[in-house]
Structures are given as structure tokens and as C-alpha cells.
mmCIF file of C-alpha atoms and ligand atoms in Angstrom:
data_model
loop_
_atom_site.group_PDB
_atom_site.id
_atom_site.type_symbol
_atom_site.label_atom_id
_atom_site.label_comp_id
_atom_site.label_asym_id
_atom_site.label_seq_id
_atom_site.Cartn_x
_atom_site.Cartn_y
_atom_site.Cartn_z
ATOM 1 C CA MET C 21 -13.261 -72.792 58.542
ATOM 2 C CA LYS C 22 -15.363 -72.613 61.544
ATOM 3 C CA HIS C 23 -16.318 -69.000 63.324
ATOM 4 C CA ASN C 24 -16.943 -70.075 66.772
ATOM 5 C CA PHE C 25 -19.362 -68.113 68.573
ATOM 6 C CA THR C 26 -19.967 -70.411 71.593
ATOM 7 C CA ALA C 27 -20.418 -68.852 75.046
ATOM 8 C CA GLY C 28 -18.279 -71.510 76.845
ATOM 9 C CA PRO C 29 -16.058 -73.436 76.699
ATOM 10 C CA ALA C 30 -15.149 -70.965 74.117
ATOM 11 C CA ILE C 31 -12.552 -69.999 71.440
ATOM 12 C CA LEU C 32 -9.011 -69.418 72.384
ATOM 13 C CA PRO C 33 -6.302 -68.210 69.916
ATOM 14 C CA LYS C 34 -5.024 -70.891 67.545
ATOM 15 C CA THR C 35 -1.385 -70.309 68.602
ATOM 16 C CA VAL C 36 -2.381 -71.152 72.084
ATOM 17 C CA PHE C 37 -4.085 -74.652 70.952
ATOM 18 C CA ASP C 38 -0.924 -75.188 68.986
ATOM 19 C CA LYS C 39 1.394 -74.658 72.054
ATOM 20 C CA ALA C 40 -1.224 -76.781 74.333
ATOM 21 C CA ALA C 41 -0.766 -79.541 71.817
ATOM 22 C CA GLN C 42 3.026 -79.338 71.603
ATOM 23 C CA ALA C 43 3.218 -79.117 75.544
ATOM 24 C CA VAL C 44 1.081 -82.497 75.559
ATOM 25 C CA THR C 45 3.602 -84.638 73.595
ATOM 26 C CA ASN C 46 6.922 -82.758 74.240
ATOM 27 C CA PHE C 47 7.056 -80.218 76.899
ATOM 28 C CA ASN C 48 9.916 -77.517 76.394
ATOM 29 C CA ASN C 49 11.830 -80.243 74.551
ATOM 30 C CA SER C 50 12.123 -82.363 77.579
ATOM 31 C CA GLY C 51 11.122 -85.458 75.832
ATOM 32 C CA LEU C 52 8.318 -85.658 78.525
ATOM 33 C CA SER C 53 4.590 -84.599 78.326
ATOM 34 C CA LEU C 54 3.542 -81.611 80.492
ATOM 35 C CA LEU C 55 0.846 -84.144 81.809
ATOM 36 C CA GLU C 56 3.551 -86.600 83.372
ATOM 37 C CA ILE C 57 5.847 -84.161 85.145
ATOM 38 C CA SER C 58 5.660 -83.003 88.736
ATOM 39 C CA HIS C 59 3.822 -79.832 89.834
ATOM 40 C CA ARG C 60 6.661 -79.117 91.805
ATOM 41 C CA SER C 61 9.260 -79.496 88.996
ATOM 42 C CA GLU C 62 11.392 -76.442 87.881
ATOM 43 C CA ASP C 63 9.595 -76.522 84.477
ATOM 44 C CA PHE C 64 6.291 -76.020 85.920
ATOM 45 C CA ASP C 65 7.312 -73.643 88.143
ATOM 46 C CA ALA C 66 8.050 -71.241 85.463
ATOM 47 C CA VAL C 67 4.716 -71.794 84.133
ATOM 48 C CA ILE C 68 2.948 -70.996 87.340
ATOM 49 C CA GLU C 69 4.951 -68.030 88.220
ATOM 50 C CA GLU C 70 4.592 -66.503 84.720
ATOM 51 C CA ALA C 71 0.873 -67.048 84.698
ATOM 52 C CA ARG C 72 1.079 -65.539 88.092
ATOM 53 C CA LYS C 73 2.854 -62.379 87.204
ATOM 54 C CA THR C 74 1.068 -61.947 83.782
ATOM 55 C CA ALA C 75 -2.257 -62.094 85.371
ATOM 56 C CA LEU C 76 -1.635 -59.474 88.126
ATOM 57 C CA GLU C 77 0.648 -57.341 85.560
ATOM 58 C CA LEU C 78 -2.253 -57.119 82.794
ATOM 59 C CA PHE C 79 -4.430 -55.555 85.447
ATOM 60 C CA GLY C 80 -1.761 -53.297 86.937
ATOM 61 C CA LEU C 81 -1.816 -55.150 90.251
ATOM 62 C CA GLY C 82 1.042 -55.051 92.571
ATOM 63 C CA ASP C 83 2.498 -56.922 95.458
ATOM 64 C CA ASP C 84 -0.432 -56.257 97.664
ATOM 65 C CA TYR C 85 -2.496 -58.560 95.475
ATOM 66 C CA GLU C 86 -2.015 -62.476 94.643
ATOM 67 C CA ALA C 87 -3.258 -64.446 91.869
ATOM 68 C CA LEU C 88 -4.538 -67.822 92.770
ATOM 69 C CA PHE C 89 -5.220 -70.783 90.589
ATOM 70 C CA MET C 90 -8.091 -72.722 92.177
ATOM 71 C CA THR C 91 -10.638 -75.231 91.044
ATOM 72 C CA GLY C 92 -14.370 -75.902 90.962
ATOM 73 C CA GLY C 93 -15.318 -73.149 88.599
ATOM 74 C CA ALA C 94 -16.690 -69.747 89.677
ATOM 75 C CA SER C 95 -19.830 -71.737 91.039
ATOM 76 C CA THR C 96 -17.544 -72.888 93.847
ATOM 77 C CA GLN C 97 -16.311 -69.192 94.316
ATOM 78 C CA PHE C 98 -19.983 -68.456 95.091
ATOM 79 C CA ALA C 99 -19.530 -70.194 98.028
ATOM 80 C CA LEU C 100 -15.913 -69.607 99.133
ATOM 81 C CA LEU C 101 -16.245 -65.745 98.936
ATOM 82 C CA PRO C 102 -18.904 -65.637 101.598
ATOM 83 C CA ASN C 103 -17.431 -68.606 103.425
ATOM 84 C CA ASN C 104 -14.327 -66.488 103.740
ATOM 85 C CA PHE C 105 -15.556 -62.792 104.085
ATOM 86 C CA LEU C 106 -19.244 -62.725 104.734
ATOM 87 C CA ASN C 107 -19.211 -62.383 108.422
ATOM 88 C CA ALA C 108 -22.498 -60.315 109.157
ATOM 89 C CA LYS C 109 -24.213 -59.029 105.949
ATOM 90 C CA ALA C 110 -23.124 -58.935 102.394
ATOM 91 C CA ALA C 111 -24.541 -56.799 99.538
ATOM 92 C CA TYR C 112 -25.137 -58.207 95.986
ATOM 93 C CA LEU C 113 -26.433 -56.791 92.687
ATOM 94 C CA ASP C 114 -28.833 -59.225 90.718
ATOM 95 C CA THR C 115 -28.056 -58.887 87.155
ATOM 96 C CA GLY C 116 -28.627 -62.231 85.985
ATOM 97 C CA THR C 117 -28.602 -66.114 86.406
ATOM 98 C CA TRP C 118 -25.118 -66.421 87.513
ATOM 99 C CA ALA C 119 -25.587 -63.291 90.016
ATOM 100 C CA ASN C 120 -28.600 -65.221 91.455
ATOM 101 C CA LYS C 121 -26.493 -68.329 92.097
ATOM 102 C CA ALA C 122 -24.057 -66.322 93.831
ATOM 103 C CA ILE C 123 -26.841 -64.875 95.770
ATOM 104 C CA LYS C 124 -28.213 -68.122 96.738
ATOM 105 C CA GLU C 125 -24.796 -69.524 97.990
ATOM 106 C CA ALA C 126 -24.302 -66.395 100.189
ATOM 107 C CA LYS C 127 -27.329 -67.037 102.048
ATOM 108 C CA PHE C 128 -25.795 -70.159 103.680
ATOM 109 C CA PHE C 129 -23.291 -67.828 105.392
ATOM 110 C CA GLY C 130 -25.119 -64.771 106.626
ATOM 111 C CA GLU C 131 -27.520 -62.022 105.748
ATOM 112 C CA VAL C 132 -27.692 -60.920 102.214
ATOM 113 C CA ASN C 133 -28.911 -57.764 101.029
ATOM 114 C CA VAL C 134 -29.710 -57.595 97.307
ATOM 115 C CA VAL C 135 -29.454 -53.802 96.732
ATOM 116 C CA ALA C 136 -31.291 -53.972 93.227
ATOM 117 C CA SER C 137 -32.393 -56.462 90.703
ATOM 118 C CA SER C 138 -33.364 -56.360 86.949
ATOM 119 C CA LYS C 139 -34.964 -59.637 87.263
ATOM 120 C CA ASP C 140 -38.638 -58.291 86.411
ATOM 121 C CA THR C 141 -37.514 -57.176 82.773
ATOM 122 C CA ASN C 142 -35.855 -60.583 82.322
ATOM 123 C CA TYR C 143 -32.373 -59.011 83.146
ATOM 124 C CA ASN C 144 -32.457 -56.727 79.912
ATOM 125 C CA HIS C 145 -30.391 -53.965 81.893
ATOM 126 C CA ILE C 146 -28.074 -52.987 84.690
ATOM 127 C CA PRO C 147 -29.854 -51.519 87.564
ATOM 128 C CA LYS C 148 -28.339 -48.095 88.641
ATOM 129 C CA GLY C 149 -28.888 -45.639 91.301
ATOM 130 C CA TYR C 150 -29.099 -48.153 94.184
ATOM 131 C CA GLN C 151 -27.659 -47.721 97.593
ATOM 132 C CA VAL C 152 -25.029 -50.159 99.251
ATOM 133 C CA PRO C 153 -25.305 -50.448 102.966
ATOM 134 C CA ALA C 154 -22.219 -49.013 104.757
ATOM 135 C CA ASP C 155 -21.918 -52.010 107.039
ATOM 136 C CA ALA C 156 -21.829 -54.598 104.402
ATOM 137 C CA ASP C 157 -18.854 -56.849 104.440
ATOM 138 C CA TYR C 158 -18.526 -56.439 100.776
ATOM 139 C CA PHE C 159 -20.500 -55.738 97.401
ATOM 140 C CA HIS C 160 -20.673 -58.449 94.777
ATOM 141 C CA ILE C 161 -21.117 -57.579 91.184
ATOM 142 C CA THR C 162 -21.182 -59.641 88.046
ATOM 143 C CA THR C 163 -19.378 -57.520 85.397
ATOM 144 C CA ASN C 164 -20.827 -59.173 82.475
ATOM 145 C CA ASN C 165 -24.029 -61.470 82.281
ATOM 146 C CA THR C 166 -23.063 -64.056 79.913
ATOM 147 C CA ILE C 167 -26.663 -65.291 79.182
ATOM 148 C CA PHE C 168 -28.628 -61.891 78.950
ATOM 149 C CA GLY C 169 -25.863 -59.923 76.830
ATOM 150 C CA THR C 170 -25.456 -56.906 79.322
ATOM 151 C CA GLN C 171 -22.266 -55.525 80.940
ATOM 152 C CA ILE C 172 -21.537 -53.203 83.526
ATOM 153 C CA HIS C 173 -19.568 -50.256 81.719
ATOM 154 C CA ASP C 174 -18.844 -48.009 84.913
ATOM 155 C CA MET C 175 -17.853 -49.777 87.953
ATOM 156 C CA PRO C 176 -19.686 -48.786 91.274
ATOM 157 C CA GLU C 177 -18.103 -46.364 93.506
ATOM 158 C CA VAL C 178 -18.646 -47.980 97.086
ATOM 159 C CA ASP C 179 -17.155 -47.669 100.516
ATOM 160 C CA VAL C 180 -17.087 -51.212 101.348
ATOM 161 C CA PRO C 181 -14.740 -54.057 99.555
ATOM 162 C CA LEU C 182 -15.631 -54.559 95.957
ATOM 163 C CA VAL C 183 -15.814 -58.197 94.522
ATOM 164 C CA ALA C 184 -16.568 -59.165 90.983
ATOM 165 C CA ASP C 185 -17.334 -62.319 89.127
ATOM 166 C CA MET C 186 -15.597 -61.699 85.756
ATOM 167 C CA SER C 187 -15.879 -64.968 84.355
ATOM 168 C CA SER C 188 -17.082 -63.842 80.738
ATOM 169 C CA ASP C 189 -15.199 -60.608 80.361
ATOM 170 C CA ILE C 190 -11.924 -60.773 82.167
ATOM 171 C CA TYR C 191 -8.963 -59.138 80.525
ATOM 172 C CA SER C 192 -11.153 -57.836 77.582
ATOM 173 C CA ARG C 193 -11.027 -54.415 78.397
ATOM 174 C CA GLU C 194 -9.031 -51.839 80.814
ATOM 175 C CA ILE C 195 -10.422 -51.359 84.016
ATOM 176 C CA ASP C 196 -9.315 -50.111 87.324
ATOM 177 C CA ALA C 197 -8.607 -53.635 88.977
ATOM 178 C CA ASN C 198 -7.292 -51.846 91.982
ATOM 179 C CA LYS C 199 -10.791 -51.025 93.155
ATOM 180 C CA PHE C 200 -11.646 -54.474 93.848
ATOM 181 C CA HIS C 201 -10.738 -56.679 97.086
ATOM 182 C CA LEU C 202 -11.316 -59.727 94.796
ATOM 183 C CA ILE C 203 -12.041 -60.851 91.271
ATOM 184 C CA TYR C 204 -12.722 -64.306 90.245
ATOM 185 C CA ALA C 205 -13.278 -66.119 86.796
ATOM 186 C CA GLY C 206 -13.888 -69.674 85.773
ATOM 187 C CA ALA C 207 -11.513 -69.804 82.844
ATOM 188 C CA GLN C 208 -13.534 -71.310 80.073
ATOM 189 C CA LYS C 209 -15.110 -68.153 78.585
ATOM 190 C CA ASN C 210 -12.325 -65.788 77.791
ATOM 191 C CA LEU C 211 -9.151 -66.953 79.573
ATOM 192 C CA GLY C 212 -8.492 -70.784 79.104
ATOM 193 C CA PRO C 213 -9.902 -74.299 79.032
ATOM 194 C CA SER C 214 -12.165 -75.321 82.096
ATOM 195 C CA GLY C 215 -10.644 -76.835 84.923
ATOM 196 C CA VAL C 216 -8.972 -73.623 86.425
ATOM 197 C CA THR C 217 -10.379 -70.460 88.318
ATOM 198 C CA LEU C 218 -8.335 -67.272 88.584
ATOM 199 C CA VAL C 219 -8.801 -65.531 91.660
ATOM 200 C CA LEU C 220 -7.171 -61.997 92.227
ATOM 201 C CA ILE C 221 -7.077 -60.931 95.774
ATOM 202 C CA ARG C 222 -5.922 -58.253 97.943
ATOM 203 C CA LYS C 223 -4.203 -60.068 100.556
ATOM 204 C CA SER C 224 -4.696 -57.339 103.327
ATOM 205 C CA TRP C 225 -8.445 -58.505 103.190
ATOM 206 C CA LEU C 226 -7.516 -61.806 104.615
ATOM 207 C CA ASP C 227 -7.129 -60.251 108.097
ATOM 208 C CA THR C 228 -10.871 -59.942 108.524
ATOM 209 C CA VAL C 229 -11.468 -63.474 108.066
ATOM 210 C CA LYS C 230 -13.114 -64.866 111.147
ATOM 211 C CA ARG C 231 -14.804 -68.215 110.465
ATOM 212 C CA ALA C 232 -12.931 -71.583 111.168
ATOM 213 C CA MET C 233 -12.643 -73.717 107.963
ATOM 214 C CA PRO C 234 -11.140 -76.642 106.119
ATOM 215 C CA SER C 235 -7.886 -75.993 104.473
ATOM 216 C CA MET C 236 -9.116 -76.224 100.964
ATOM 217 C CA PHE C 237 -12.065 -73.522 101.400
ATOM 218 C CA ALA C 238 -9.629 -70.949 102.776
ATOM 219 C CA TYR C 239 -8.078 -68.524 100.194
ATOM 220 C CA LYS C 240 -5.113 -67.967 103.085
ATOM 221 C CA THR C 241 -4.148 -71.565 102.227
ATOM 222 C CA PHE C 242 -3.711 -70.836 98.487
ATOM 223 C CA VAL C 243 -2.027 -67.369 99.249
ATOM 224 C CA ASP C 244 0.507 -69.019 101.616
ATOM 225 C CA ASN C 245 1.309 -71.792 99.433
ATOM 226 C CA GLN C 246 1.325 -69.983 96.077
ATOM 227 C CA SER C 247 -1.591 -72.155 94.696
ATOM 228 C CA LEU C 248 0.543 -75.367 95.494
ATOM 229 C CA TYR C 249 -0.844 -76.773 98.656
ATOM 230 C CA ASN C 250 -2.283 -79.482 96.655
ATOM 231 C CA THR C 251 -2.006 -80.533 93.008
ATOM 232 C CA PRO C 252 -3.270 -77.711 90.923
ATOM 233 C CA PRO C 253 -4.897 -78.070 87.453
ATOM 234 C CA VAL C 254 -1.561 -78.405 85.668
ATOM 235 C CA PHE C 255 -2.649 -78.405 81.906
ATOM 236 C CA PRO C 256 -5.347 -75.669 82.329
ATOM 237 C CA ILE C 257 -2.898 -73.434 84.123
ATOM 238 C CA TYR C 258 -0.428 -73.892 81.326
ATOM 239 C CA VAL C 259 -3.178 -73.023 78.573
ATOM 240 C CA MET C 260 -3.913 -69.984 80.582
ATOM 241 C CA MET C 261 -0.391 -68.897 80.960
ATOM 242 C CA GLU C 262 -0.013 -69.220 76.993
ATOM 243 C CA ASN C 263 -3.447 -67.074 76.692
ATOM 244 C CA LEU C 264 -2.362 -64.656 79.028
ATOM 245 C CA ARG C 265 1.085 -64.308 77.047
ATOM 246 C CA TRP C 266 -0.984 -64.019 73.942
ATOM 247 C CA ILE C 267 -2.844 -61.036 75.191
ATOM 248 C CA LYS C 268 0.291 -59.216 76.268
ATOM 249 C CA ALA C 269 1.998 -59.881 72.710
ATOM 250 C CA GLN C 270 -1.375 -58.123 71.241
ATOM 251 C CA GLY C 271 -0.690 -54.960 73.001
ATOM 252 C CA GLY C 272 -2.413 -55.604 76.445
ATOM 253 C CA LEU C 273 -5.815 -54.764 77.505
ATOM 254 C CA LYS C 274 -5.775 -51.427 75.645
ATOM 255 C CA ALA C 275 -5.369 -53.185 72.176
ATOM 256 C CA ILE C 276 -7.612 -55.923 73.153
ATOM 257 C CA GLU C 277 -10.327 -53.450 74.420
ATOM 258 C CA LYS C 278 -10.246 -51.665 70.868
ATOM 259 C CA ALA C 279 -10.241 -54.870 68.764
ATOM 260 C CA ASN C 280 -13.183 -56.104 70.990
ATOM 261 C CA GLN C 281 -15.207 -52.590 70.804
ATOM 262 C CA GLU C 282 -14.714 -52.884 66.873
ATOM 263 C CA LYS C 283 -16.142 -56.367 66.658
ATOM 264 C CA ALA C 284 -19.082 -55.369 68.623
ATOM 265 C CA GLN C 285 -19.721 -52.297 66.949
ATOM 266 C CA LEU C 286 -19.810 -54.245 63.618
ATOM 267 C CA LEU C 287 -22.255 -56.623 64.919
ATOM 268 C CA TYR C 288 -24.583 -54.223 66.815
ATOM 269 C CA ASP C 289 -24.672 -52.035 63.665
ATOM 270 C CA ALA C 290 -26.112 -55.032 61.699
ATOM 271 C CA ILE C 291 -28.447 -55.608 64.439
ATOM 272 C CA ASP C 292 -29.642 -52.067 64.465
ATOM 273 C CA ASN C 293 -29.835 -51.370 60.786
ATOM 274 C CA LEU C 294 -31.301 -54.480 59.680
ATOM 275 C CA PRO C 295 -35.120 -54.583 59.995
ATOM 276 C CA LEU C 296 -35.197 -58.381 60.358
ATOM 277 C CA PHE C 297 -33.008 -58.340 63.679
ATOM 278 C CA LYS C 298 -33.568 -56.711 67.020
ATOM 279 C CA GLY C 299 -31.186 -56.448 70.050
ATOM 280 C CA VAL C 300 -32.026 -57.829 73.422
ATOM 281 C CA ALA C 301 -30.121 -55.708 76.126
ATOM 282 C CA ALA C 302 -30.823 -52.121 77.042
ATOM 283 C CA THR C 303 -28.416 -50.157 74.522
ATOM 284 C CA GLU C 304 -26.420 -48.471 77.122
ATOM 285 C CA ASP C 305 -25.728 -51.662 79.031
ATOM 286 C CA ARG C 306 -25.001 -53.889 75.779
ATOM 287 C CA SER C 307 -21.982 -56.386 76.338
ATOM 288 C CA LEU C 308 -18.931 -56.311 74.187
ATOM 289 C CA MET C 309 -18.542 -59.994 74.702
ATOM 290 C CA ASN C 310 -21.820 -61.687 74.583
ATOM 291 C CA ILE C 311 -24.189 -60.170 71.768
ATOM 292 C CA THR C 312 -27.794 -61.111 72.138
ATOM 293 C CA PHE C 313 -30.429 -60.587 69.472
ATOM 294 C CA VAL C 314 -33.652 -62.027 68.198
ATOM 295 C CA LEU C 315 -35.457 -62.163 64.685
ATOM 296 C CA THR C 316 -38.555 -59.741 64.279
ATOM 297 C CA LYS C 317 -40.172 -63.100 62.456
ATOM 298 C CA PRO C 318 -39.213 -65.748 65.009
ATOM 299 C CA GLU C 319 -40.742 -68.668 62.612
ATOM 300 C CA LEU C 320 -37.316 -67.945 60.675
ATOM 301 C CA ASP C 321 -35.227 -68.896 63.612
ATOM 302 C CA LYS C 322 -34.345 -72.418 62.571
ATOM 303 C CA GLU C 323 -33.542 -71.211 58.951
ATOM 304 C CA PHE C 324 -31.429 -68.339 60.014
ATOM 305 C CA LEU C 325 -29.263 -70.842 62.417
ATOM 306 C CA ALA C 326 -28.896 -73.238 59.411
ATOM 307 C CA GLU C 327 -27.680 -70.436 56.883
ATOM 308 C CA ALA C 328 -25.391 -69.323 59.611
ATOM 309 C CA GLU C 329 -24.104 -72.976 60.093
ATOM 310 C CA ALA C 330 -23.519 -73.478 56.346
ATOM 311 C CA ALA C 331 -21.206 -70.316 56.447
ATOM 312 C CA GLY C 332 -19.443 -71.778 59.215
ATOM 313 C CA CYS C 333 -20.739 -69.640 61.987
ATOM 314 C CA VAL C 334 -21.551 -72.170 65.012
ATOM 315 C CA GLY C 335 -22.613 -71.746 68.568
ATOM 316 C CA LEU C 336 -25.349 -68.810 67.788
ATOM 317 C CA ALA C 337 -28.416 -70.444 69.547
ATOM 318 C CA GLY C 338 -29.451 -68.231 72.435
ATOM 319 C CA HIS C 339 -29.629 -69.436 75.989
ATOM 320 C CA ARG C 340 -33.048 -71.233 76.727
ATOM 321 C CA SER C 341 -34.123 -68.358 79.130
ATOM 322 C CA VAL C 342 -33.565 -65.556 76.762
ATOM 323 C CA GLY C 343 -34.135 -67.316 73.189
ATOM 324 C CA GLY C 344 -33.096 -66.130 69.834
ATOM 325 C CA PHE C 345 -29.270 -65.710 69.422
ATOM 326 C CA ARG C 346 -26.358 -64.840 71.269
ATOM 327 C CA ALA C 347 -22.902 -64.352 69.490
ATOM 328 C CA SER C 348 -20.067 -64.558 72.004
ATOM 329 C CA THR C 349 -17.238 -62.290 70.518
ATOM 330 C CA TYR C 350 -14.408 -63.216 73.297
ATOM 331 C CA ASN C 351 -10.787 -62.097 72.689
ATOM 332 C CA ALA C 352 -9.706 -64.577 70.446
ATOM 333 C CA LEU C 353 -12.556 -64.301 68.069
ATOM 334 C CA ALA C 354 -11.254 -62.635 64.933
ATOM 335 C CA LYS C 355 -13.036 -59.598 63.196
ATOM 336 C CA GLU C 356 -13.232 -61.784 60.155
ATOM 337 C CA SER C 357 -15.544 -64.310 61.845
ATOM 338 C CA VAL C 358 -18.012 -61.205 62.876
ATOM 339 C CA GLN C 359 -17.870 -60.155 59.431
ATOM 340 C CA ALA C 360 -19.041 -63.436 58.380
ATOM 341 C CA LEU C 361 -21.879 -63.698 60.540
ATOM 342 C CA VAL C 362 -22.736 -60.117 59.604
ATOM 343 C CA ASP C 363 -22.942 -61.155 55.964
ATOM 344 C CA VAL C 364 -25.019 -64.138 56.474
ATOM 345 C CA MET C 365 -27.381 -61.758 58.480
ATOM 346 C CA THR C 366 -27.353 -59.240 55.469
ATOM 347 C CA ALA C 367 -28.046 -61.762 52.910
ATOM 348 C CA PHE C 368 -30.875 -63.273 55.154
ATOM 349 C CA SER C 369 -32.409 -60.041 55.410
ATOM 350 C CA LYS C 370 -32.360 -59.385 51.571
ATOM 351 C CA LYS C 371 -34.022 -62.688 51.435
ATOM 352 C CA HIS C 372 -36.887 -62.327 53.893
ATOM 353 C CA GLY C 373 -37.030 -58.664 54.609
HETATM 354 C C1 PLP M 406 -20.080 -69.434 83.150
HETATM 355 C C2 PLP M 406 -20.356 -68.470 84.209
HETATM 356 C C3 PLP M 406 -20.371 -68.961 85.657
HETATM 357 C C4 PLP M 406 -20.073 -70.387 85.905
HETATM 358 O O1 PLP M 406 -18.901 -70.714 85.892
HETATM 359 P P1 PLP M 406 -18.282 -72.320 86.040
HETATM 360 O O2 PLP M 406 -16.779 -72.115 85.966
HETATM 361 O O3 PLP M 406 -19.056 -73.301 85.200
HETATM 362 O O4 PLP M 406 -18.757 -72.646 87.593
HETATM 363 C C5 PLP M 406 -20.220 -67.977 86.517
HETATM 364 N N1 PLP M 406 -20.467 -66.553 86.442
HETATM 365 C C6 PLP M 406 -20.312 -66.305 85.006
HETATM 366 C C7 PLP M 406 -20.727 -64.583 84.683
HETATM 367 C C8 PLP M 406 -20.273 -67.037 83.913
HETATM 368 O O5 PLP M 406 -20.435 -66.720 82.823
#
């Protein structure tokens, strides 16, 4: 058995993989594959509608919001967001590689005010106590920094529209989603397969759009056409729908958050208590999704990875900009998998401590 700690594309529940496989060969007992039916058919309509409803429902969002299924990944949202909503100036919090890329794209459209950055400490914490200019068109945050293993635990209180890239922690915990004007997530970390991007948007914000733009770059096109202006990514939407259904069946975000906290606690306890291991992120900003750590004897890095792999623990190599190790503990990862990793760490510490 493999314990998959990969950062993304990442683990999904086994039942979701089984449903997806079934849908490819014989969708809804129709004798047809999901891959060969119209995106405007009744059968697919039920899929996209359930995905839409569940995406809003899990976050407690009402009729004033819409859930959109887009393509191009979170990286395309980095540009679409300012293209639609940056009229003069936008504020950004720089908490890592992805936040930085979002900032880079926004600069094509207007003035960008980076309110704070943790770059000079290699993004090992979330800056606090910053000021967001009252005249900013919006304030953009990255709720979970996939590469560095930090996470925003207290959402900022601001007087301008709040926007979040939640690619690596969407639906992993309870949040007040109504605080946000727009939330986006490339699916392949905690939501589904790559190929679809979920966007949750407060519809009234569209009234502030001033720029003229091609249809496919406008959120309004997707809102007005229920994400069916062109052919949407049919298969990724189906898999996401099954995953959202699974999250709901687990007891929703309350239950999911509890499980994620237990998993993270188990691993952070091992990191803190075993002398051979050390955490990378500031303790109060530690992520529940991407847990970064190093060996105090880095010459043992290769041997540790090999022993972990022998125990079935895969995908643990840290991102090149941080080094060491990263264990991604997304929703679908079982506690047993975290325990398997902790067992390897404990045995390795005994051997080399
Ligand atoms: C992976 C990731 C991205 C990039 O997502 P793509 O869908 O590959 O464009 C953006 N933001 C965060 C936080 C990520 O983890």
C-alpha cells in the first residue's frame, strides 16, 4: 500500500477514483462513457448542478454567490482577477512563490501595493500588523502556502473586497467564506484532478468591472452562462463533484477540519519531539495541509527518503526552494498514512539519534 504525501496533483478518496473509473466506461448505466456525451445533456447537467450547489453549500454561500468552473489553473486566475477587478490599485500580501506570481500578473493591469512580505525570511511565516489602503480595489491573500508550509489561521478584517487563492486548502476547514468577494482554487491539490479551477464569486462585484475584454476572460460570461459558454472540462468537473459529495458525506467541513487537525498534530508532534527533525515554518503559522520539515543531519536526507519509500511513504521530497521534506496531508489522506510516516521517523531517529 502507498501513502501518498505528494503536494499536487494529489491524493483523492479511493471511492472517488472508483466512481471516476466507472463513469469513464459506463456513465450512469447509460452504456456510454462520460467522455463521449454532450456537455449540454441532461446527465451532465445534473453533474455540474450538483457540483455548483455543493461547492456553495459547503461554504455556507447563498444566492448572492456563484460557483464557476473554469480552466487554465490558478495561474490563469492570477491574471483574470486583475483583468476584471483592478481598476486603479490592488493590495497583495506576499507570503510565498504563488503569491509572488499573482503579484507579477496584477502589475500588467494597474498599481500593485504589496502590503507586507515574508520573503526575507524565505517565507517561513505570515506577516501580521500590516495596513491595507482603503482605496484598493481589492486585497489578495494566499490562504495556504503550499511550498513553504504556512497557512493563514485568522482571516484579515479589511474594508475592501477580500480575495483568496485557496488552491491548497479549500474545503479543508471551516471558514467564514462570506467575508470574501472571490475565492479561487486550481483543483489538483485538495479538490479534484487538474484541468478545472473553481471560482466562487460574489455576483454584485461584477457591477464594478470597467474594462472591455474578450468573452473568455470575463467572469460575467461564466456567470451568465452557468460555466457553459464553451465546452467545460467535463471529466474534472465530474470528479470534483464526487469529491465534494464525499466531503459532505464525511460530515462537511467541521468533520474534515477535525480529521485534518488530528493528522497534522500527529506529525508536528513527531517533528517537535524527535531530536533528528525540525519544523521549517513558524509554529503559529504552521499549515495543516503541507507540513515542511528538515533533518538536523542533512547528510542523512537521502537515506531517510529511501526508508520512507520502503515503508510506502511517497512524495516527501521538499520543494527545491525550501529543501528537506514536505508531507502534504490533504483531506483524502488517512490518519493511518500519517502514522506510517511517524513510525518511519521514530525508527530512523532511534537508529541515528
Ligand atoms: C499549485 C498552486 C498554484 C498554481 O496552480 P495551477 O493550477 O497549476 O496554476 C497557485 N496557488 C497555489 C496556492 C498553489 O498551491
